[in-house]
PDB file of C-alpha atoms in Angstrom:
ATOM      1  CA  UNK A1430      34.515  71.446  -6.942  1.00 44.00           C
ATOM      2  CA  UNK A1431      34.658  67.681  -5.523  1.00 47.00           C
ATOM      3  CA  UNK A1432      33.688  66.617  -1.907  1.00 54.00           C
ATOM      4  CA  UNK A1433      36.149  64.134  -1.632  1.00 53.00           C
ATOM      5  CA  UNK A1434      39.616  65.284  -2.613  1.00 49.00           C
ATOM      6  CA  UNK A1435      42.396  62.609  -3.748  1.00 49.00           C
ATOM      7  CA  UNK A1436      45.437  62.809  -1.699  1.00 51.00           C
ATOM      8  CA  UNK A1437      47.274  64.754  -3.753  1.00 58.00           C
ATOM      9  CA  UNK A1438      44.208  67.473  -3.579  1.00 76.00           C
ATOM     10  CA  UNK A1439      44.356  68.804  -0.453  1.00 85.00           C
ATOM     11  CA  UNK A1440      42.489  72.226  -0.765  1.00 92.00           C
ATOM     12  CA  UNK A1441      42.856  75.384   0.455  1.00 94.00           C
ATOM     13  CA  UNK A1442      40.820  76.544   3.735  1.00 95.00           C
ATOM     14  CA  UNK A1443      39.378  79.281   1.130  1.00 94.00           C
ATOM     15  CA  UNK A1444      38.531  76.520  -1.929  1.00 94.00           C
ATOM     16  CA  UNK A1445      36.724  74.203   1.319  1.00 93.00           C
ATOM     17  CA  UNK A1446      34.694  76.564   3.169  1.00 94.00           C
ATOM     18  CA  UNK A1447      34.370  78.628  -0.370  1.00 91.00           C
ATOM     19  CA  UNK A1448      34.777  81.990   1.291  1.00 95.00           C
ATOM     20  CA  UNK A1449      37.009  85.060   0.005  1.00 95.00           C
ATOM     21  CA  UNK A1450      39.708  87.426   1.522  1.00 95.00           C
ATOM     22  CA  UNK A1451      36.515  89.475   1.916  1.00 95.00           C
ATOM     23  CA  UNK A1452      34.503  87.556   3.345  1.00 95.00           C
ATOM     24  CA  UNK A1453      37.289  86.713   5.846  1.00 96.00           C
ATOM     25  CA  UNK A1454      37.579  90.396   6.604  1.00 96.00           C
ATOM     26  CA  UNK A1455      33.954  90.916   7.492  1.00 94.00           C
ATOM     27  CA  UNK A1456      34.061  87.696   9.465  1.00 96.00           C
ATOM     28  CA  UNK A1457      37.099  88.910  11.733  1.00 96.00           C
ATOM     29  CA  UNK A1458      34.920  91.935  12.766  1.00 94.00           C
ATOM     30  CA  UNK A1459      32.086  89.302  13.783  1.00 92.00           C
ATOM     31  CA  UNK A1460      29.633  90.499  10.796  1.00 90.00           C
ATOM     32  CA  UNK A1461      28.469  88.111   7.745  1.00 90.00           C
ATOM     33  CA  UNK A1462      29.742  89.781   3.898  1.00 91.00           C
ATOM     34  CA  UNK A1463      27.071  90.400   1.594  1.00 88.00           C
ATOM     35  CA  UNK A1464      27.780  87.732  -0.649  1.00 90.00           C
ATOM     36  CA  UNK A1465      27.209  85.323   2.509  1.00 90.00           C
ATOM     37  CA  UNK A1466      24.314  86.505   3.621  1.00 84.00           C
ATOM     38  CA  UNK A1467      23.044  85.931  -0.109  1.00 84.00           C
ATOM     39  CA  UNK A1468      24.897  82.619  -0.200  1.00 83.00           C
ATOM     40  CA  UNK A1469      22.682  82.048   2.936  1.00 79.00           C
ATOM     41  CA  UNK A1470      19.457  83.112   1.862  1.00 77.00           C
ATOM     42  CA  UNK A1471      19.705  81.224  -1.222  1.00 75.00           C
ATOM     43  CA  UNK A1472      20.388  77.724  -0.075  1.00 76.00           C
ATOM     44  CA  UNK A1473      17.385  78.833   2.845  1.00 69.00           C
ATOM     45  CA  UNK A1474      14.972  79.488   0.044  1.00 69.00           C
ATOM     46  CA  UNK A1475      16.273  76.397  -1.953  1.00 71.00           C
ATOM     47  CA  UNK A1476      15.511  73.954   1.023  1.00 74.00           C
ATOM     48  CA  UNK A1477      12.295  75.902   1.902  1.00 75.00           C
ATOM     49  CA  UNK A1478      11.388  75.112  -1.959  1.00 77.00           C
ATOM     50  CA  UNK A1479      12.147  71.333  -1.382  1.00 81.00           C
ATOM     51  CA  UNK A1480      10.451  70.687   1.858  1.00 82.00           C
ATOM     52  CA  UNK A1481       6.949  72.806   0.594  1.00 80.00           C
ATOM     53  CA  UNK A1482       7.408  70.615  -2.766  1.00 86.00           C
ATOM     54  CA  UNK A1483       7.577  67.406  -0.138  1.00 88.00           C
ATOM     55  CA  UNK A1484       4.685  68.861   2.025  1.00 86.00           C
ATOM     56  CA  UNK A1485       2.452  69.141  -1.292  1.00 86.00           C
ATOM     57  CA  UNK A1486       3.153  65.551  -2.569  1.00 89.00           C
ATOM     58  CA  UNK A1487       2.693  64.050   1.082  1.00 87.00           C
ATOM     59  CA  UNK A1488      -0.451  66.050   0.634  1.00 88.00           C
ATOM     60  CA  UNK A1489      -1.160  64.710  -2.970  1.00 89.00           C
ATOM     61  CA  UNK A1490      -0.969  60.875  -2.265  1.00 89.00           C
ATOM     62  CA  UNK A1491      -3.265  61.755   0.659  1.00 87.00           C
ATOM     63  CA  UNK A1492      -5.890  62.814  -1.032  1.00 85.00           C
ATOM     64  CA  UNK A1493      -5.497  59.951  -3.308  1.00 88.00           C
ATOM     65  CA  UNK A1494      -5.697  57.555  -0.368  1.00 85.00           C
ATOM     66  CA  UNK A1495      -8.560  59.353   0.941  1.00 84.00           C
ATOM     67  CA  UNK A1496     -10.411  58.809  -2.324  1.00 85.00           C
ATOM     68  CA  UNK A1497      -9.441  55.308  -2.378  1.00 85.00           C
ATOM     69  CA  UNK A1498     -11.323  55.207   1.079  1.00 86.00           C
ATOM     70  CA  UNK A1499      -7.409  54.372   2.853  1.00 88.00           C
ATOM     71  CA  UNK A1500      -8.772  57.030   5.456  1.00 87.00           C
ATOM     72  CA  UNK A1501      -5.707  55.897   7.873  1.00 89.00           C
ATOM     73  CA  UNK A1502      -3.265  56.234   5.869  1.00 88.00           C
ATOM     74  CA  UNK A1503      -4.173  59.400   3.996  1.00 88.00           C
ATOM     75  CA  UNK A1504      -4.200  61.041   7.533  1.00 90.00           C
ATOM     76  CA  UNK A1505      -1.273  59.761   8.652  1.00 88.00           C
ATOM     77  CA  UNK A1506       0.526  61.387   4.926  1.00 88.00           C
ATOM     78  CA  UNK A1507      -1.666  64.777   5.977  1.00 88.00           C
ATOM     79  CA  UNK A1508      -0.055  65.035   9.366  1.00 90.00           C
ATOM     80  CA  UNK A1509       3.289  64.616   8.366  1.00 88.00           C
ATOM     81  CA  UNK A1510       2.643  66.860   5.216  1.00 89.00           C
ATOM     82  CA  UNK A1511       1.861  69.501   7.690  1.00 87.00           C
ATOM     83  CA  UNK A1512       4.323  68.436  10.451  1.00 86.00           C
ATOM     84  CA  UNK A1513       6.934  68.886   7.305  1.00 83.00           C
ATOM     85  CA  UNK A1514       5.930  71.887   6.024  1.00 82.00           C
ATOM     86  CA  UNK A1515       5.417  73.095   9.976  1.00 81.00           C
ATOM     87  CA  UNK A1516       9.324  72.574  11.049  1.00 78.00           C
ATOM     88  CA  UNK A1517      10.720  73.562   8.266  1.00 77.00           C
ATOM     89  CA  UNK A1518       8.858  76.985   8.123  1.00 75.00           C
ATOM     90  CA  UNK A1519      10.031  77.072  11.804  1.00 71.00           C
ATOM     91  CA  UNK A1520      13.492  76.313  10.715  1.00 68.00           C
ATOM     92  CA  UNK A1521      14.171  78.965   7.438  1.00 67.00           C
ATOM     93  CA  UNK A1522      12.157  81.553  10.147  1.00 64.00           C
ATOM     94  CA  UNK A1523      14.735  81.013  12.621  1.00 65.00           C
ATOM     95  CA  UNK A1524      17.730  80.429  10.063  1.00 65.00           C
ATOM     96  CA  UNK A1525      16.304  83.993   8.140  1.00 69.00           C
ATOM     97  CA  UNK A1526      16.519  85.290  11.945  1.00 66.00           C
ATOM     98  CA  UNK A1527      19.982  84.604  12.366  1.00 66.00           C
ATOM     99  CA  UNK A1528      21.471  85.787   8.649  1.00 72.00           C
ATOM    100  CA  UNK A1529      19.674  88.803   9.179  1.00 69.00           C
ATOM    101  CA  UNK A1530      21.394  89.944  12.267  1.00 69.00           C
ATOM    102  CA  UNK A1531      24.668  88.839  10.064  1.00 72.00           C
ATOM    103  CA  UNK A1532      26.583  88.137  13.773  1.00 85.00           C
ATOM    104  CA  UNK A1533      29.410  85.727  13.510  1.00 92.00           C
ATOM    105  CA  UNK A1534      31.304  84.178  16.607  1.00 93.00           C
ATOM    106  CA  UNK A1535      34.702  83.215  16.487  1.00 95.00           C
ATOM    107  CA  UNK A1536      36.671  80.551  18.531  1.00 96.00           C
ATOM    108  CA  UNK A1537      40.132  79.771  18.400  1.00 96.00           C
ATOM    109  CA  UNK A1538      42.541  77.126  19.621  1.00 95.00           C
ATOM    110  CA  UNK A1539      43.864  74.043  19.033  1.00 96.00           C
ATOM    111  CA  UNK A1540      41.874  71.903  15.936  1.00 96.00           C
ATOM    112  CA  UNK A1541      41.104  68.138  16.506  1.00 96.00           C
ATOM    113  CA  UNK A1542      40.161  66.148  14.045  1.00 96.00           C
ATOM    114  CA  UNK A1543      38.232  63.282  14.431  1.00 95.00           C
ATOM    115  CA  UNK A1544      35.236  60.768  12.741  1.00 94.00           C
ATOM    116  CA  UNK A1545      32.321  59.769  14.055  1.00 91.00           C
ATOM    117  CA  UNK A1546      30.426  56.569  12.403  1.00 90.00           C
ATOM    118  CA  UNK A1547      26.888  57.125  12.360  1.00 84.00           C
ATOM    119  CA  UNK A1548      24.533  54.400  11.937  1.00 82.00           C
ATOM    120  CA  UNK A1549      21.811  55.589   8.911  1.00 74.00           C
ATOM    121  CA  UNK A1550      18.779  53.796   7.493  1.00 78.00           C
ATOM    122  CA  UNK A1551      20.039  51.768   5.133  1.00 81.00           C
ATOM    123  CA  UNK A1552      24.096  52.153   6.038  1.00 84.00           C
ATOM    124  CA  UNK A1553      26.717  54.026   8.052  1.00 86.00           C
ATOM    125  CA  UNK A1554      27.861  57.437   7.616  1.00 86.00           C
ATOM    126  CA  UNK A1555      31.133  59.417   8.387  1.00 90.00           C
ATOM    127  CA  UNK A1556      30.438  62.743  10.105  1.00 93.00           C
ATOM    128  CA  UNK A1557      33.806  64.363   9.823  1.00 95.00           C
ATOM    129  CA  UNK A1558      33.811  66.697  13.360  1.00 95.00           C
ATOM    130  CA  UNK A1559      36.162  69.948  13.618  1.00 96.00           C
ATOM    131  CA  UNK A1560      36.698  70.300  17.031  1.00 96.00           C
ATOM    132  CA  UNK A1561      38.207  73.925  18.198  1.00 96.00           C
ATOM    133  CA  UNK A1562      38.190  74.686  22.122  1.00 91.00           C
ATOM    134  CA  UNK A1563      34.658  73.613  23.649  1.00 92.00           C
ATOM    135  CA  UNK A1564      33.126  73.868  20.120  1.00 95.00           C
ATOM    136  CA  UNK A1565      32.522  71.163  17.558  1.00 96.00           C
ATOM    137  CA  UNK A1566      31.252  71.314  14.383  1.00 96.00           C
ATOM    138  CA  UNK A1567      30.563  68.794  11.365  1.00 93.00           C
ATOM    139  CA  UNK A1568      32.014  69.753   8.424  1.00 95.00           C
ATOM    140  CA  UNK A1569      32.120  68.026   5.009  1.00 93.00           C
ATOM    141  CA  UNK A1570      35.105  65.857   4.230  1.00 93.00           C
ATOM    142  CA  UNK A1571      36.275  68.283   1.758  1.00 93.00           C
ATOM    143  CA  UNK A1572      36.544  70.775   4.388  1.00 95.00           C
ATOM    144  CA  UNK A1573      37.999  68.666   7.092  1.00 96.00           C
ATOM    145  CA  UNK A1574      41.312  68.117   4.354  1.00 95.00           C
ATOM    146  CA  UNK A1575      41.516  71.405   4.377  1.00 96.00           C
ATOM    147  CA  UNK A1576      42.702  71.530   8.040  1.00 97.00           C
ATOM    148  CA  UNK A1577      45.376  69.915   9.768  1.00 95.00           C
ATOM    149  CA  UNK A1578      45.231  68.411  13.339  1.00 95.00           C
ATOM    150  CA  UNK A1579      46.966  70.035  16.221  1.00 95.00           C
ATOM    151  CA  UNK A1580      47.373  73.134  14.247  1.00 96.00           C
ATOM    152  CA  UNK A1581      45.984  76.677  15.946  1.00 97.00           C
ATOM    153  CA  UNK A1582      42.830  78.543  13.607  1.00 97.00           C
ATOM    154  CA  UNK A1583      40.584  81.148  14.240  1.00 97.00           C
ATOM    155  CA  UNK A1584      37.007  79.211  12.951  1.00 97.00           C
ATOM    156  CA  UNK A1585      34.465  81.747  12.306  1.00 97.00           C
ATOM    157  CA  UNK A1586      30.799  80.807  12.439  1.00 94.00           C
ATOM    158  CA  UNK A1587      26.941  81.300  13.072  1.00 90.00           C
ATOM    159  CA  UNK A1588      26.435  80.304  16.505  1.00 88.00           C
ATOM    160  CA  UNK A1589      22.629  78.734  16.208  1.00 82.00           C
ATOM    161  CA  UNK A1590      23.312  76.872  13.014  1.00 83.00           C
ATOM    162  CA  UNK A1591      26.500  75.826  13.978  1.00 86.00           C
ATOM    163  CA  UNK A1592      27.942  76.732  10.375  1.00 89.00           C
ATOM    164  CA  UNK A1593      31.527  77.212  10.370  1.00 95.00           C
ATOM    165  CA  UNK A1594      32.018  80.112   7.636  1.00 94.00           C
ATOM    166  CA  UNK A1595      35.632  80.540   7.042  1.00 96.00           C
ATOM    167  CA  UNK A1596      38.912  80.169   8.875  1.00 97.00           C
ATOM    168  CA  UNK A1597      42.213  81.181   9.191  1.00 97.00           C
ATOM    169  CA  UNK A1598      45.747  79.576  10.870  1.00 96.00           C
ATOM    170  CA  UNK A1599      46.830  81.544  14.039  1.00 94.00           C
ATOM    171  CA  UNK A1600      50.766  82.044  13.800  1.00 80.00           C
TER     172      UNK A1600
END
């Protein structure tokens, strides 16, 4: 699946937030499926993975400075080895914290659709923002052609991580 449909590919709510009629189902009773809170584990453990890999090669070059005798600079890589590996042990805890009490908040209303230009390090970016009620959300641009403006939805999502899980249109 693409993250940047053509015109003529405007996907389904389902195919963009890449739920199923049952995961729908659990969501309208405010729980997570199974499969989500797998989904959700698995993309945790995945970034957990990445960030310890970072923390370790922060670490690495560090102790290769500090044999080099760049004693700065090898504790400035050591303190944001550990301030990496620090937050982002903070973050899966209280992501892991969340999926495990598998409660998902609905809000419904009125969708606006707007873009917001960020400026990044080296260029701009488009956050795409889904805006139902008082809550916002940034969703990818795949999921964002999945919706239309002014129409009504029920948006189901985690409340801390501000993950929008599936959604439905209100008739």
């Amino acid at each position: 699946m693409t993250d940047t449909p053509t015109q003529n590919d405007t996907p389904t709510l389902e195919e963009a937030l890449n739920f199923t009629a049952d995961d729908l189902a659990a969501n309208r009773t405010g729980q997570l499926s199974d499969e989500q809170m797998t989904m959700l584990r698995n993309r945790a453990g995945i970034r957990g993975l990445a960030a310890n890999a970072m923390s370790l090669v922060l670490a690495g070059v560090g102790f290769w400075l500090m044999n080099q005798s760049f004693w700065q600079w090898a504790a400035l890589l050591f303190a944001c080895a550990g301030a990496l590996y620090y937050f982002s042990s903070r973050g899966r805890a209280h992501a892991a914290v969340e999926v495990a009490a598998g409660e998902v908040a609905v809000v419904s209303g009125e969708v606006v659709l707007t873009t917001d230009d960020v400026s990044g390090p080296e260029r701009k970016v488009t956050e795409h923002i889904l805006t139902v009620g008082d809550e916002a959300f940034v969703i990818s641009r795949y999921a964002f052609a999945a919706f239309e403006d002014g129409d009504h939805y029920h948006v189901y999502y985690l409340p801390e991580a501000r993950l929008v899980l599936s959604a439905e249109p209100v008739s």
